[in-house]
JSON list of C-alpha atoms in Angstrom, two decimals:
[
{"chain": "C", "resi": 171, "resn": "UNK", "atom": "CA", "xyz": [12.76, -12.85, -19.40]},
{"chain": "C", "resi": 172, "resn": "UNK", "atom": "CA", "xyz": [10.29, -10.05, -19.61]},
{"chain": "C", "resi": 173, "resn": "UNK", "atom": "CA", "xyz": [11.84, -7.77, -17.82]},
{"chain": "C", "resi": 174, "resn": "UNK", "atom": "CA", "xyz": [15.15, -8.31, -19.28]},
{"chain": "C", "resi": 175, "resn": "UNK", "atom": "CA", "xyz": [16.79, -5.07, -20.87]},
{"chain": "C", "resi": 176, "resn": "UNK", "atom": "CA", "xyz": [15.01, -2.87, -18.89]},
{"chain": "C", "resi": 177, "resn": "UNK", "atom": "CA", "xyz": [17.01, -0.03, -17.26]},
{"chain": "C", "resi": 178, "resn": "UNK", "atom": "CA", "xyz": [14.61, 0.80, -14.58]},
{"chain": "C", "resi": 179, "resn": "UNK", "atom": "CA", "xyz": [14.13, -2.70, -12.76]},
{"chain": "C", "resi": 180, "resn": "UNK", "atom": "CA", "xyz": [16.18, -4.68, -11.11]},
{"chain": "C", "resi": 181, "resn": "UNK", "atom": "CA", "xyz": [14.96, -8.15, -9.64]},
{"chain": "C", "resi": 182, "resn": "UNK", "atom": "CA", "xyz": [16.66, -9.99, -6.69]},
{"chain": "C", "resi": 183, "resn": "UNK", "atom": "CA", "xyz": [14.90, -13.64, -5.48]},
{"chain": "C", "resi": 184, "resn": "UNK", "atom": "CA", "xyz": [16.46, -14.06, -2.02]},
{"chain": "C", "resi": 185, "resn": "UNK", "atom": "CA", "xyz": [15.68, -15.17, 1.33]},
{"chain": "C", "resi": 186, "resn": "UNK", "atom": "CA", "xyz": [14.82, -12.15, 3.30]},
{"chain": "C", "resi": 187, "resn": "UNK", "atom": "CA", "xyz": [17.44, -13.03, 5.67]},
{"chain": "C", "resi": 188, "resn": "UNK", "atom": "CA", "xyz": [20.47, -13.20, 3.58]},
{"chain": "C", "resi": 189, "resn": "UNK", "atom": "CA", "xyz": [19.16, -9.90, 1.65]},
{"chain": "C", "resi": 190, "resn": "UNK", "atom": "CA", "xyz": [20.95, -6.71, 2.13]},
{"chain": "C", "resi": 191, "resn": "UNK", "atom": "CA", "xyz": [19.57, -3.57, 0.98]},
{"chain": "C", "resi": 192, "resn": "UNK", "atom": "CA", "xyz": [19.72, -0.62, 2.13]},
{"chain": "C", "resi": 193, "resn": "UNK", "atom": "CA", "xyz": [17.05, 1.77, 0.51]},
{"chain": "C", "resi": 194, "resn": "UNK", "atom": "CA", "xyz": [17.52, 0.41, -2.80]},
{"chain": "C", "resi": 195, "resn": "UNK", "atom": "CA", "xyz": [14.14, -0.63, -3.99]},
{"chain": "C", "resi": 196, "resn": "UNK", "atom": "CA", "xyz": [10.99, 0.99, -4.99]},
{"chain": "C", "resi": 197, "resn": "UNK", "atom": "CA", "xyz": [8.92, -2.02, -4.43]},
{"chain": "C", "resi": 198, "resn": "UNK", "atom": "CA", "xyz": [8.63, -5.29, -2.69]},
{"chain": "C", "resi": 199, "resn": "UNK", "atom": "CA", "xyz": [6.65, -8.47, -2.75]},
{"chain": "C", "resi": 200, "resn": "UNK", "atom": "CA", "xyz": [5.60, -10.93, -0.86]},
{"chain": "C", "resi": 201, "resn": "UNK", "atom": "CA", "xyz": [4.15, -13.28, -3.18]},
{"chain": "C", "resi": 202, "resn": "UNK", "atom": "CA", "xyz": [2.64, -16.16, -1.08]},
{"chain": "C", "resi": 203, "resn": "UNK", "atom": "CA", "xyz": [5.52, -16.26, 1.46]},
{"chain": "C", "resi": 204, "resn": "UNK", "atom": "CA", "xyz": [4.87, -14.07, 4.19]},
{"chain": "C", "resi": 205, "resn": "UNK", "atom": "CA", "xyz": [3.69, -16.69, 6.41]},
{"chain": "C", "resi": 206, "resn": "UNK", "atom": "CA", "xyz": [6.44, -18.76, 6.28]},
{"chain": "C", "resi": 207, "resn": "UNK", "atom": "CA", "xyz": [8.79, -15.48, 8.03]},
{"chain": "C", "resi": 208, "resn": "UNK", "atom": "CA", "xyz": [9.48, -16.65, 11.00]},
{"chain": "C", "resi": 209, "resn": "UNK", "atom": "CA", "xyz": [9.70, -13.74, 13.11]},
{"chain": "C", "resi": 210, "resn": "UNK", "atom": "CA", "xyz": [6.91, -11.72, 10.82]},
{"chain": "C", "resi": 211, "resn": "UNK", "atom": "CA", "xyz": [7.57, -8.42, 12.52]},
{"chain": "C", "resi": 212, "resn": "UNK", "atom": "CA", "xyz": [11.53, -8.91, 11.75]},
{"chain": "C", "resi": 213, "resn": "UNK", "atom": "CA", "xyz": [10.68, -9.24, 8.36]},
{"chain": "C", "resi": 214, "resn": "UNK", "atom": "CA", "xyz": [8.43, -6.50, 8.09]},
{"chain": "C", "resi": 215, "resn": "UNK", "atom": "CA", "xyz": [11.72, -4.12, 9.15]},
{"chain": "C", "resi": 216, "resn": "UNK", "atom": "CA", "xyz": [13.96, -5.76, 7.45]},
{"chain": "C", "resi": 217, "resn": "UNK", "atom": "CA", "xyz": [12.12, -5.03, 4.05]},
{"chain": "C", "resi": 218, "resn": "UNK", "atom": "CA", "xyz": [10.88, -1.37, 5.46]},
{"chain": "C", "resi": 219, "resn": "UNK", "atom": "CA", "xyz": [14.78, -0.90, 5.49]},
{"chain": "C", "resi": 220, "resn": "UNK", "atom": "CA", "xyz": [15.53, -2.05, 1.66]},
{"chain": "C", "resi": 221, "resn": "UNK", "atom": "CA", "xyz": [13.08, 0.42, 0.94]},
{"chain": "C", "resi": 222, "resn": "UNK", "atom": "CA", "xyz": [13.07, 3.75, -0.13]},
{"chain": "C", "resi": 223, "resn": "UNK", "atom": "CA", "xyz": [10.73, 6.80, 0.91]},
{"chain": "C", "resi": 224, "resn": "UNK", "atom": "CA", "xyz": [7.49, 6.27, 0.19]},
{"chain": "C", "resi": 225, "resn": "UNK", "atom": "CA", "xyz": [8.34, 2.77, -0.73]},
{"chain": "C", "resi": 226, "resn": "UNK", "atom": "CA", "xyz": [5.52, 0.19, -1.33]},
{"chain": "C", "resi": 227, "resn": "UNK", "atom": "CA", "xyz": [4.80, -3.53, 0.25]},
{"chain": "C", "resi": 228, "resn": "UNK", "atom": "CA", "xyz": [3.15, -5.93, -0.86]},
{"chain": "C", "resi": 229, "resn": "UNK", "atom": "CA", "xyz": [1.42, -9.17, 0.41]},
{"chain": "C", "resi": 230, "resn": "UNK", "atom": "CA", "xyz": [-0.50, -11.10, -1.73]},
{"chain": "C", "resi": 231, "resn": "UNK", "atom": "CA", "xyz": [-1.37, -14.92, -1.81]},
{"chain": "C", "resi": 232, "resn": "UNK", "atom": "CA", "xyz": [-3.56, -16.30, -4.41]},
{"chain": "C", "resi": 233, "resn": "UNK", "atom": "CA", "xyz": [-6.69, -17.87, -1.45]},
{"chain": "C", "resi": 234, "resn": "UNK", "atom": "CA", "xyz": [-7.54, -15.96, 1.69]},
{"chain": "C", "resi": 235, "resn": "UNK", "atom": "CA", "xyz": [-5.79, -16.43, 5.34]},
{"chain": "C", "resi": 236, "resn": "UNK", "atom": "CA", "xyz": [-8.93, -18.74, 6.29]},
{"chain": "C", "resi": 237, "resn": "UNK", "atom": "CA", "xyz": [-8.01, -21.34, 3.31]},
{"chain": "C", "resi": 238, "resn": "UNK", "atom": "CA", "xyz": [-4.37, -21.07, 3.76]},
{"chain": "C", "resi": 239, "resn": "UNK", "atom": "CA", "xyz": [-4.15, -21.25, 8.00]},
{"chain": "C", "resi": 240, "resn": "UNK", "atom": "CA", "xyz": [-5.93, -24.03, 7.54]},
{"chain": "C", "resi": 241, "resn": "UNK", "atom": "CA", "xyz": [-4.66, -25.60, 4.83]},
{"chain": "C", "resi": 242, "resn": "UNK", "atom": "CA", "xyz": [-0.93, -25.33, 6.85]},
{"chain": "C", "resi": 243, "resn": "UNK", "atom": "CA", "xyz": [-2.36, -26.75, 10.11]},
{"chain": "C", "resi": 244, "resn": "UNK", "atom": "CA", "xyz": [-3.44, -29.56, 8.37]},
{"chain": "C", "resi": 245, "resn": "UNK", "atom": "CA", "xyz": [-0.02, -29.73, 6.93]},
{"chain": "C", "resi": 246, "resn": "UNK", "atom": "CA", "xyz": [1.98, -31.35, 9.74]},
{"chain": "C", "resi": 247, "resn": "UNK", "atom": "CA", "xyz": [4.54, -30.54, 11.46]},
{"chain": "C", "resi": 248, "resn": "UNK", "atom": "CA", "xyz": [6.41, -28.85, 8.48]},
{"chain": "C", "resi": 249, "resn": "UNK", "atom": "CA", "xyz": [4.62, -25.74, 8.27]},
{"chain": "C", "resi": 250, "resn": "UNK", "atom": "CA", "xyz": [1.19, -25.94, 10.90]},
{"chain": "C", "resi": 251, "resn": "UNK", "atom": "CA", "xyz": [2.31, -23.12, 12.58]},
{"chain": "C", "resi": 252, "resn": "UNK", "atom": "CA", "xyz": [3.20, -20.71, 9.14]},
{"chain": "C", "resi": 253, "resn": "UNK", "atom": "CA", "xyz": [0.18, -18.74, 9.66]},
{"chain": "C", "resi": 254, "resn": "UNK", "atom": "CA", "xyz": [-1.27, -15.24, 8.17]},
{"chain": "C", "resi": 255, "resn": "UNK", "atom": "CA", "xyz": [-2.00, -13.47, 11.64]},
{"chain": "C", "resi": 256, "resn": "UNK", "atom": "CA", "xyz": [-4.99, -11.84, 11.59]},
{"chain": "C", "resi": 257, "resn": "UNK", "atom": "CA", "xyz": [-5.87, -8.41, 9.76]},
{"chain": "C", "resi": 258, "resn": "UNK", "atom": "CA", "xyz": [-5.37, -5.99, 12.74]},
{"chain": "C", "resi": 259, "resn": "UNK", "atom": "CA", "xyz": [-1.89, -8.19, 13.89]},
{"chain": "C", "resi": 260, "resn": "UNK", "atom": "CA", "xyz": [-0.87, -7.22, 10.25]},
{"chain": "C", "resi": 261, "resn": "UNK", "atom": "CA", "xyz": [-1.61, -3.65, 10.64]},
{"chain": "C", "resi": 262, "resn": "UNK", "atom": "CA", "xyz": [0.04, -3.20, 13.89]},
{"chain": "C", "resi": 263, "resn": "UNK", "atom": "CA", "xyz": [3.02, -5.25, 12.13]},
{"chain": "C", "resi": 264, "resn": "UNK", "atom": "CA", "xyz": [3.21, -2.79, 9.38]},
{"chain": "C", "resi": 265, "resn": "UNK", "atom": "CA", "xyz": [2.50, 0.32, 11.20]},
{"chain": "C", "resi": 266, "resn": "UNK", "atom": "CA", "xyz": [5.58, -0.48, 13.85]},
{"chain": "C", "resi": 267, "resn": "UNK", "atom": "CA", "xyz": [7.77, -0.73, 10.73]},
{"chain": "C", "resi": 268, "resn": "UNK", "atom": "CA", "xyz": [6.53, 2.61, 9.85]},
{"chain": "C", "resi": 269, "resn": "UNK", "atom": "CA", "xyz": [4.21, 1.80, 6.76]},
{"chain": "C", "resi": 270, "resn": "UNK", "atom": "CA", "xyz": [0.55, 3.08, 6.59]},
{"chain": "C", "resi": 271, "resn": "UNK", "atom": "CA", "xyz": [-1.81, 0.16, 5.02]},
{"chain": "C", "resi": 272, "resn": "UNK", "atom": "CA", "xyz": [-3.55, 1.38, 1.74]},
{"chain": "C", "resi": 273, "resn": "UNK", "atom": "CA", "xyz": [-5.51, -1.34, 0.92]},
{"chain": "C", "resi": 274, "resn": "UNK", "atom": "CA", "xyz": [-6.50, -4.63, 3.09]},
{"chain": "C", "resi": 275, "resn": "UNK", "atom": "CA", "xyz": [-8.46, -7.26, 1.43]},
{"chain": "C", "resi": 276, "resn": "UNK", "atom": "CA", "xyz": [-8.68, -10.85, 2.46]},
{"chain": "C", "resi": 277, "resn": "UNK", "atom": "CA", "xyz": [-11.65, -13.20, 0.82]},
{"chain": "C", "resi": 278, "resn": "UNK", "atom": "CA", "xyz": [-12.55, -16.47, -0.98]},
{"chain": "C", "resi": 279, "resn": "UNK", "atom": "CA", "xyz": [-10.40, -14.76, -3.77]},
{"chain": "C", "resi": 280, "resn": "UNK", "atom": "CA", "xyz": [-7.23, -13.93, -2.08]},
{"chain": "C", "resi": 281, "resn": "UNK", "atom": "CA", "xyz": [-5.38, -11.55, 0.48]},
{"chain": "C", "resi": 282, "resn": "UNK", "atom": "CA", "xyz": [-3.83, -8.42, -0.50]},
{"chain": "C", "resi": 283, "resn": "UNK", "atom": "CA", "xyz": [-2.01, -6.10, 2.13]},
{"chain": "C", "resi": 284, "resn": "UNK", "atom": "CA", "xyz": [-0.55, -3.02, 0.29]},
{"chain": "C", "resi": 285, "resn": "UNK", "atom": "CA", "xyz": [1.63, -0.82, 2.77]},
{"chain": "C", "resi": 286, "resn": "UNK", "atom": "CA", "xyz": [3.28, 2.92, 1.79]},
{"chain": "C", "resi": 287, "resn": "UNK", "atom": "CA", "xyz": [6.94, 3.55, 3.81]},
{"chain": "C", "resi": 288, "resn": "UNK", "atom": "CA", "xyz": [6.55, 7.14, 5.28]}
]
């Protein structure tokens, strides 16, 4: 609703892997998903794709990979294994989709992984 009217955004909620974009957005987020990609470096491409140059991605979860890996191993079954790999798996995960990290941070009050397409 607070976006609505606006020219200059458009906003798609999809499962990454029904999505197709090609090079149509300026911006996506992962907004406490990302560990629940399957195949993480799939979905790193896939979204590098949708983007255009110098595109941004985001990552961001509201508690640190040490809160939530073990909150989901605790979990059961259902999501144990959904895990945020650690900080330089990420990087190499980004950087083989062709994004440079800009900012890494992951504490006590949350995880942020902000990527540039080049």
């Amino acid at each position: 609703k607070r976006l609505e009217g606006r020219s200059n955004v458009a906003l798609s909620c999809s499962r990454i892997e029904d999505l197709v974009a090609d090079r149509e957005f300026d911006l996506v987020v992962c907004h406490q998903v990302f560990p629940h990609f399957e195949d993480k470096a799939e979905a790193v491409a896939n979204m590098a794709r949708m983007l255009r140059p110098n595109g941004r991605l985001v990552v961001f979860h509201f508690k640190g990979s040490s809160h939530i890996n073990d909150v989901h191993r605790k979990a059961g079954m259902v999501i144990e294994k959904d895990l945020l790999p650690p900080e330089k798996e990420m990087k190499k995960i980004f950087r083989e989709a062709g994004f440079v990290v800009q900012k890494f941070t992951d504490d006590d009050d949350g995880y942020l992984l902000s990527a540039e397409l080049i």
